XYZ file of C-alpha atoms in Angstrom:
414
model
C 2.300 3.592 -41.742
C 0.345 4.844 -38.994
C 1.520 3.698 -35.188
C -2.298 1.758 -35.807
C -1.209 -0.239 -38.963
C 1.576 -0.794 -37.686
C 0.156 -2.713 -34.754
C -2.446 -4.006 -36.644
C 0.401 -5.631 -38.972
C 2.438 -7.069 -35.609
C -1.094 -8.721 -34.448
C -2.074 -10.134 -37.815
C 1.442 -11.870 -37.906
C 0.915 -13.459 -34.165
C -2.687 -14.890 -35.046
C -0.631 -16.327 -38.200
C 1.836 -17.741 -35.881
C 0.207 -18.473 -33.240
C -2.657 -20.623 -35.565
C -0.420 -21.572 -38.834
C 1.626 -23.940 -37.133
C -1.436 -25.911 -36.063
C -0.951 -27.505 -39.370
C 1.625 -29.272 -39.600
C 0.162 -32.752 -37.878
C -1.880 -33.248 -40.579
C 0.798 -32.414 -43.492
C 2.837 -34.871 -41.629
C 0.592 -37.540 -42.181
C -0.150 -36.594 -45.472
C 3.311 -37.041 -46.439
C 3.899 -39.958 -44.419
C 0.330 -41.870 -45.937
C 2.034 -40.681 -49.770
C 5.172 -42.348 -49.712
C 3.623 -45.618 -48.472
C 1.453 -45.097 -50.704
C 4.310 -44.882 -53.637
C 6.648 -46.966 -52.214
C 6.700 -49.198 -55.356
C 6.058 -46.819 -58.683
C 8.871 -47.347 -60.449
C 10.347 -43.606 -59.118
C 13.969 -42.819 -58.468
C 14.190 -42.494 -54.868
C 15.856 -39.336 -54.520
C 12.493 -37.401 -56.656
C 10.566 -38.495 -52.812
C 13.311 -38.217 -50.497
C 15.120 -34.886 -50.748
C 12.043 -33.083 -50.314
C 10.613 -35.731 -48.007
C 13.260 -35.235 -45.650
C 13.058 -31.435 -46.483
C 9.949 -30.754 -45.405
C 10.550 -32.538 -42.087
C 13.743 -30.611 -41.405
C 11.414 -27.162 -42.693
C 8.768 -28.907 -39.915
C 11.207 -29.022 -37.086
C 13.264 -25.358 -37.580
C 8.664 -24.165 -37.605
C 8.200 -26.516 -34.695
C 11.061 -25.312 -33.023
C 10.083 -21.058 -33.787
C 6.477 -21.794 -32.626
C 7.655 -22.877 -29.525
C 9.784 -19.317 -28.791
C 6.951 -17.680 -29.890
C 4.761 -19.047 -27.746
C 7.073 -18.273 -25.318
C 8.265 -14.562 -25.832
C 5.807 -13.315 -27.640
C 6.994 -11.592 -30.718
C 9.018 -7.854 -30.005
C 7.833 -4.611 -32.276
C 11.389 -4.566 -33.524
C 11.418 -8.124 -34.043
C 8.249 -7.795 -36.546
C 10.552 -7.814 -39.543
C 12.764 -11.285 -39.102
C 8.982 -13.123 -38.288
C 7.202 -12.004 -41.100
C 10.532 -12.651 -43.474
C 10.316 -16.289 -41.262
C 6.886 -16.762 -41.644
C 6.454 -15.806 -45.214
C 10.007 -18.406 -45.942
C 8.570 -21.300 -44.429
C 5.332 -21.680 -46.407
C 7.659 -19.916 -49.247
C 10.068 -23.310 -49.008
C 7.614 -25.831 -47.790
C 5.157 -24.751 -51.059
C 8.504 -25.264 -53.239
C 9.286 -29.110 -51.781
C 5.819 -30.334 -51.805
C 5.903 -28.539 -56.168
C 9.053 -30.988 -55.771
C 7.679 -33.960 -54.810
C 4.406 -33.695 -57.143
C 6.217 -32.985 -59.934
C 8.429 -36.613 -59.586
C 4.725 -38.550 -59.137
C 3.278 -37.047 -61.555
C 6.359 -38.123 -63.930
C 5.381 -41.590 -63.871
C 1.595 -41.948 -61.821
C -1.285 -43.023 -64.738
C -4.426 -40.993 -65.304
C -6.234 -41.669 -62.272
C -3.447 -41.041 -59.968
C -3.125 -37.723 -61.852
C -6.324 -36.895 -60.770
C -5.989 -38.064 -57.492
C -2.517 -35.723 -57.473
C -4.767 -32.754 -58.224
C -6.669 -32.985 -56.397
C -4.548 -33.800 -53.171
C -3.028 -30.358 -54.092
C -6.607 -28.191 -54.834
C -7.146 -29.243 -50.968
C -4.105 -28.177 -50.160
C -4.216 -24.797 -51.186
C -7.582 -24.101 -49.879
C -6.887 -25.601 -46.439
C -4.388 -23.787 -47.015
C -6.428 -20.333 -47.349
C -8.753 -21.212 -44.620
C -5.491 -21.966 -42.032
C -3.803 -18.415 -42.799
C -7.536 -16.448 -44.173
C -6.083 -12.813 -41.994
C -2.741 -13.542 -44.257
C -3.377 -13.126 -47.856
C 0.815 -12.925 -48.078
C 0.698 -16.068 -46.435
C -0.868 -17.940 -48.427
C -0.147 -16.419 -51.906
C 3.124 -17.082 -50.674
C 2.332 -21.488 -49.792
C 0.327 -21.272 -52.863
C 1.917 -19.756 -55.743
C 5.004 -22.561 -56.120
C 3.190 -25.616 -56.347
C 0.711 -25.110 -58.352
C 3.428 -23.014 -60.527
C 5.750 -26.530 -60.406
C 2.307 -29.088 -60.826
C 0.918 -26.711 -63.646
C 3.656 -26.803 -65.464
C 4.429 -30.102 -64.494
C 0.934 -31.062 -66.367
C 1.616 -28.928 -69.699
C 5.285 -30.269 -70.256
C 2.832 -34.301 -70.453
C 1.448 -32.459 -73.979
C -1.678 -34.226 -73.710
C -5.582 -33.323 -73.057
C -6.157 -34.195 -70.445
C -2.829 -32.906 -68.730
C -3.983 -29.692 -70.420
C -7.266 -30.079 -68.842
C -6.366 -30.678 -64.835
C -4.123 -27.952 -65.494
C -6.781 -25.643 -66.532
C -8.684 -27.126 -63.842
C -5.592 -26.113 -61.141
C -4.729 -22.553 -62.177
C -8.352 -21.812 -62.311
C -9.188 -23.193 -58.533
C -6.346 -21.654 -56.790
C -6.447 -18.667 -58.128
C -10.062 -18.422 -56.992
C -9.554 -19.099 -54.044
C -6.584 -16.989 -54.326
C -9.187 -14.037 -55.384
C -11.515 -15.015 -52.271
C -8.572 -15.361 -49.868
C -6.889 -12.190 -50.699
C -10.938 -10.440 -50.481
C -11.617 -11.389 -46.962
C -7.988 -10.906 -45.487
C -9.276 -6.979 -47.427
C -12.255 -7.074 -44.839
C -10.505 -8.683 -41.952
C -7.506 -5.759 -41.507
C -10.420 -3.211 -42.484
C -12.261 -4.458 -39.005
C -9.716 -4.802 -36.956
C -8.987 -1.090 -37.924
C -12.408 -0.014 -37.293
C -12.300 -1.873 -34.137
C -8.622 -1.186 -32.658
C -10.187 2.317 -33.762
C -13.165 2.741 -32.226
C -11.308 1.345 -29.314
C -9.293 4.402 -29.030
C -11.820 6.782 -28.870
C -13.728 4.985 -26.124
C -10.581 5.192 -24.668
C -10.141 8.837 -25.366
C -13.480 9.275 -24.252
C -13.245 7.778 -21.097
C -10.719 9.926 -20.570
C -12.405 12.923 -21.012
C -15.799 12.480 -19.021
C -13.620 11.365 -16.663
C -11.537 14.638 -16.982
C -14.986 16.418 -17.228
C -15.996 14.099 -13.677
C -13.662 15.059 -11.845
C -13.703 19.459 -12.892
C -17.376 18.966 -11.845
C -16.693 17.545 -8.883
C -13.818 20.113 -8.265
C -16.740 22.892 -8.916
C -19.378 21.616 -6.730
C -16.727 20.356 -4.182
C -15.776 24.826 -4.225
C -19.202 25.342 -4.345
C -20.600 23.538 -1.311
C -17.387 24.830 0.571
C -18.646 28.479 -0.509
C -22.753 27.717 0.060
C -20.928 26.203 4.078
C -19.337 29.099 4.908
C -22.111 31.727 3.977
C -24.483 28.996 5.644
C -21.973 29.654 9.466
C -21.630 32.930 8.848
C -25.184 33.482 9.179
C -24.908 34.098 13.011
C -22.627 35.674 13.208
C -23.648 38.298 10.521
C -27.224 38.350 11.918
C -25.571 39.487 15.289
C -24.371 43.110 14.819
C -27.824 43.550 12.472
C -29.425 42.992 16.189
C -27.158 45.062 18.378
C -27.490 47.709 16.070
C -31.097 47.540 16.091
C -31.550 47.526 19.254
C -28.891 50.916 19.615
C -30.885 52.684 16.937
C -34.436 51.849 19.108
C -32.823 52.751 22.230
C -31.132 56.232 21.109
C -35.461 57.192 20.034
C -35.464 58.603 24.084
C -32.087 60.528 23.181
C -32.980 62.031 19.203
C -35.084 65.952 19.566
C -38.207 64.902 17.625
C -37.577 67.788 15.206
C -34.280 67.169 13.929
C -33.129 63.536 14.756
C -35.681 61.639 14.233
C -36.376 61.923 11.363
C -32.517 60.319 10.369
C -32.959 58.010 12.928
C -36.445 56.718 11.352
C -34.453 56.508 7.787
C -31.405 54.527 10.186
C -33.901 51.531 11.266
C -35.531 51.827 7.651
C -32.119 50.884 6.124
C -30.786 48.098 8.889
C -34.447 46.437 8.184
C -34.261 45.841 4.839
C -30.140 45.323 5.340
C -31.700 42.819 7.784
C -34.186 40.977 5.398
C -31.548 40.926 2.405
C -29.493 39.246 4.526
C -31.802 37.010 5.345
C -32.586 35.757 2.289
C -29.559 35.125 1.428
C -29.287 33.234 4.490
C -31.140 31.392 3.770
C -30.246 30.628 -0.101
C -26.798 29.928 1.540
C -28.430 26.974 4.144
C -30.729 25.707 0.405
C -27.416 24.724 -1.283
C -25.352 23.520 1.346
C -27.921 21.839 2.461
C -27.047 23.035 6.242
C -30.053 22.999 7.733
C -29.951 20.922 10.340
C -32.604 19.219 12.881
C -32.408 18.284 16.615
C -35.558 16.955 18.358
C -36.706 17.291 21.907
C -39.557 17.461 23.601
C -41.138 20.919 23.649
C -44.815 22.380 24.571
C -46.893 24.141 21.857
C -47.876 25.855 24.082
C -44.576 27.730 24.886
C -44.160 28.775 20.772
C -47.894 29.578 20.986
C -46.653 32.153 23.612
C -44.068 33.089 21.698
C -45.819 33.798 18.049
C -48.812 35.422 19.359
C -48.202 38.973 20.614
C -46.804 39.076 17.231
C -49.328 38.539 15.325
C -52.619 39.952 17.062
C -49.872 43.086 16.192
C -49.805 41.963 12.812
C -53.805 41.163 12.246
C -54.908 44.069 14.246
C -53.005 46.676 12.112
C -53.811 45.003 8.492
C -57.851 45.091 9.592
C -57.788 41.282 10.955
C -58.950 39.047 13.407
C -56.330 37.249 15.284
C -57.328 33.399 16.711
C -54.728 31.569 18.648
C -56.720 27.951 20.304
C -54.779 27.158 23.725
C -53.489 23.947 22.697
C -51.813 21.410 26.163
C -50.477 19.233 23.279
C -46.360 18.155 23.600
C -44.587 17.316 20.370
C -40.973 15.671 19.016
C -39.358 18.334 17.455
C -36.624 21.002 16.664
C -37.956 23.938 17.740
C -36.803 26.514 15.535
C -37.173 24.975 12.388
C -41.634 24.402 14.256
C -41.186 28.303 14.825
C -39.782 28.962 11.321
C -41.968 26.778 9.499
C -45.422 28.033 11.027
C -44.230 31.960 11.114
C -43.311 30.879 7.664
C -47.286 30.039 6.740
C -48.751 32.786 9.339
C -46.457 35.622 7.097
C -47.966 34.728 4.125
C -51.268 34.217 5.331
C -51.001 38.326 6.947
C -49.870 38.704 3.855
C -51.843 37.781 1.385
C -55.593 38.343 3.518
C -57.488 41.672 2.295
C -60.070 41.001 5.015
C -61.202 38.253 7.468
C -59.495 35.927 10.180
C -56.267 34.384 10.461
C -56.191 31.346 12.910
C -53.716 29.132 14.645
C -54.973 25.800 16.028
C -53.048 22.196 17.071
C -54.970 18.887 16.754
C -53.725 15.208 17.629
C -53.917 12.666 15.550
C -53.460 9.953 16.884
C -49.486 9.544 17.366
C -49.108 12.272 15.439
C -50.068 16.600 16.450
C -50.677 18.274 12.908
C -50.403 21.997 13.762
C -52.903 24.173 10.853
C -52.754 27.315 10.520
C -56.465 28.672 8.853
C -56.835 32.549 6.947
C -59.402 33.699 4.748
C -57.570 35.053 2.028
C -56.986 34.680 -1.677
C -55.711 30.103 -1.236
C -53.558 29.218 -3.584
C -55.029 28.049 -7.185
C -55.425 24.840 -7.362
C -52.535 24.298 -10.533
C -49.776 25.952 -8.087
C -50.745 23.160 -5.120
C -47.840 20.920 -5.735
C -45.307 23.006 -5.885
C -45.480 25.280 -2.966
C -42.611 23.985 -1.571
C -40.640 24.105 -4.626
C -37.780 26.779 -3.956
C -38.549 30.119 -5.593
C -41.420 29.070 -6.426
C -44.383 32.251 -5.991
C -48.044 31.617 -7.053
C -48.912 35.120 -6.801
C -44.916 37.095 -7.492
C -45.286 36.485 -11.948
C -43.172 39.732 -11.772
C -40.322 38.343 -9.381
C -40.219 41.828 -7.307
C -37.569 41.844 -5.016
C -40.259 43.228 -2.283
C -42.174 39.947 -2.194
C -39.383 37.562 -1.226
C -37.730 34.642 -3.639
C -40.342 32.275 -2.743
C -37.909 30.616 -0.438
C -39.805 30.913 2.824
C -41.987 27.243 2.661
C -38.874 25.732 0.787
C -36.766 26.385 3.700
C -38.932 25.453 6.084
C -40.241 22.576 4.167
C -36.284 21.190 4.535
């Protein structure tokens, strides 16, 4: 027997001891009423007194055992003892009721025989209802009474008694067959319920393990991203210094031999700087470490920083650069705002082959709207809702690294 089946048997035994003793009160009342009815019958005293006293003593013992069960329950090690006690109780109780029925049938008339047989059938059906989850208790509680009563009826050698015996046997056998089917279904249902409960517990445990592992992995990834994000400034500084030093060397290097090598060094530094910039963008995006520190600043100050850079870029590409002066002040993070406008302007210059790139600001109530205008290729309407998504580039279907990673607007927009 598997541990699960043993646990189910123990639970069913506990249910039997919890519910079966409730029938003792009804049986005691029925015994007193029966003895009161037959007190004037020509019946030897021992034929009713002996089984009556036996039932009373048995019920007293069962009541004491039931009280002990309610206080302490049934341990797994005590299963066999309590199981034998339950079966012995029902078997002895059925035997004593059978002895009383045998004695009464010997002196009863036909009308009372019908009543006694009906009472035996009712007893069997009631016992089945009380012990419906335990067929063993139902069988031991019915078989002795059925056998003794049937034997007494058949011993009378009358057609009416034989008929009553047949009715009694058919009724109680049918009752036991129904009880067996119900008991098996209840046991199968309990087995399935416990198996499902065990599966739910196992699944819950697996989910907890997966959740914890996922949380640890996310924490490790977050720590890695935070490290790269926090290291971005420290890593930029040496690159910036190298760029300044190589630019300073230009006046000390011979044009014929050193300038080509110096140009290659500057190109390599620019490439490394671009790669680091994209890597830092990814790190900041993963770590969600774009911090905002707002302060009141004039837009003219930012305009002054952007004007010389993008006027040169537009002139180099043959574009017209227009910067409309502004006296507006804004409450913003100046670094984030500069990054956003720089990304927008870089895109405008990159994707405009002829015409104009313009930067201006307009006050709208309590807000100031900074606008970047260009006459470039634009963005198709079907892609406009995705321009702030990570890694999205409408004009870079081939995913060329020279065109960037598609994080400019995503990082700036965060």
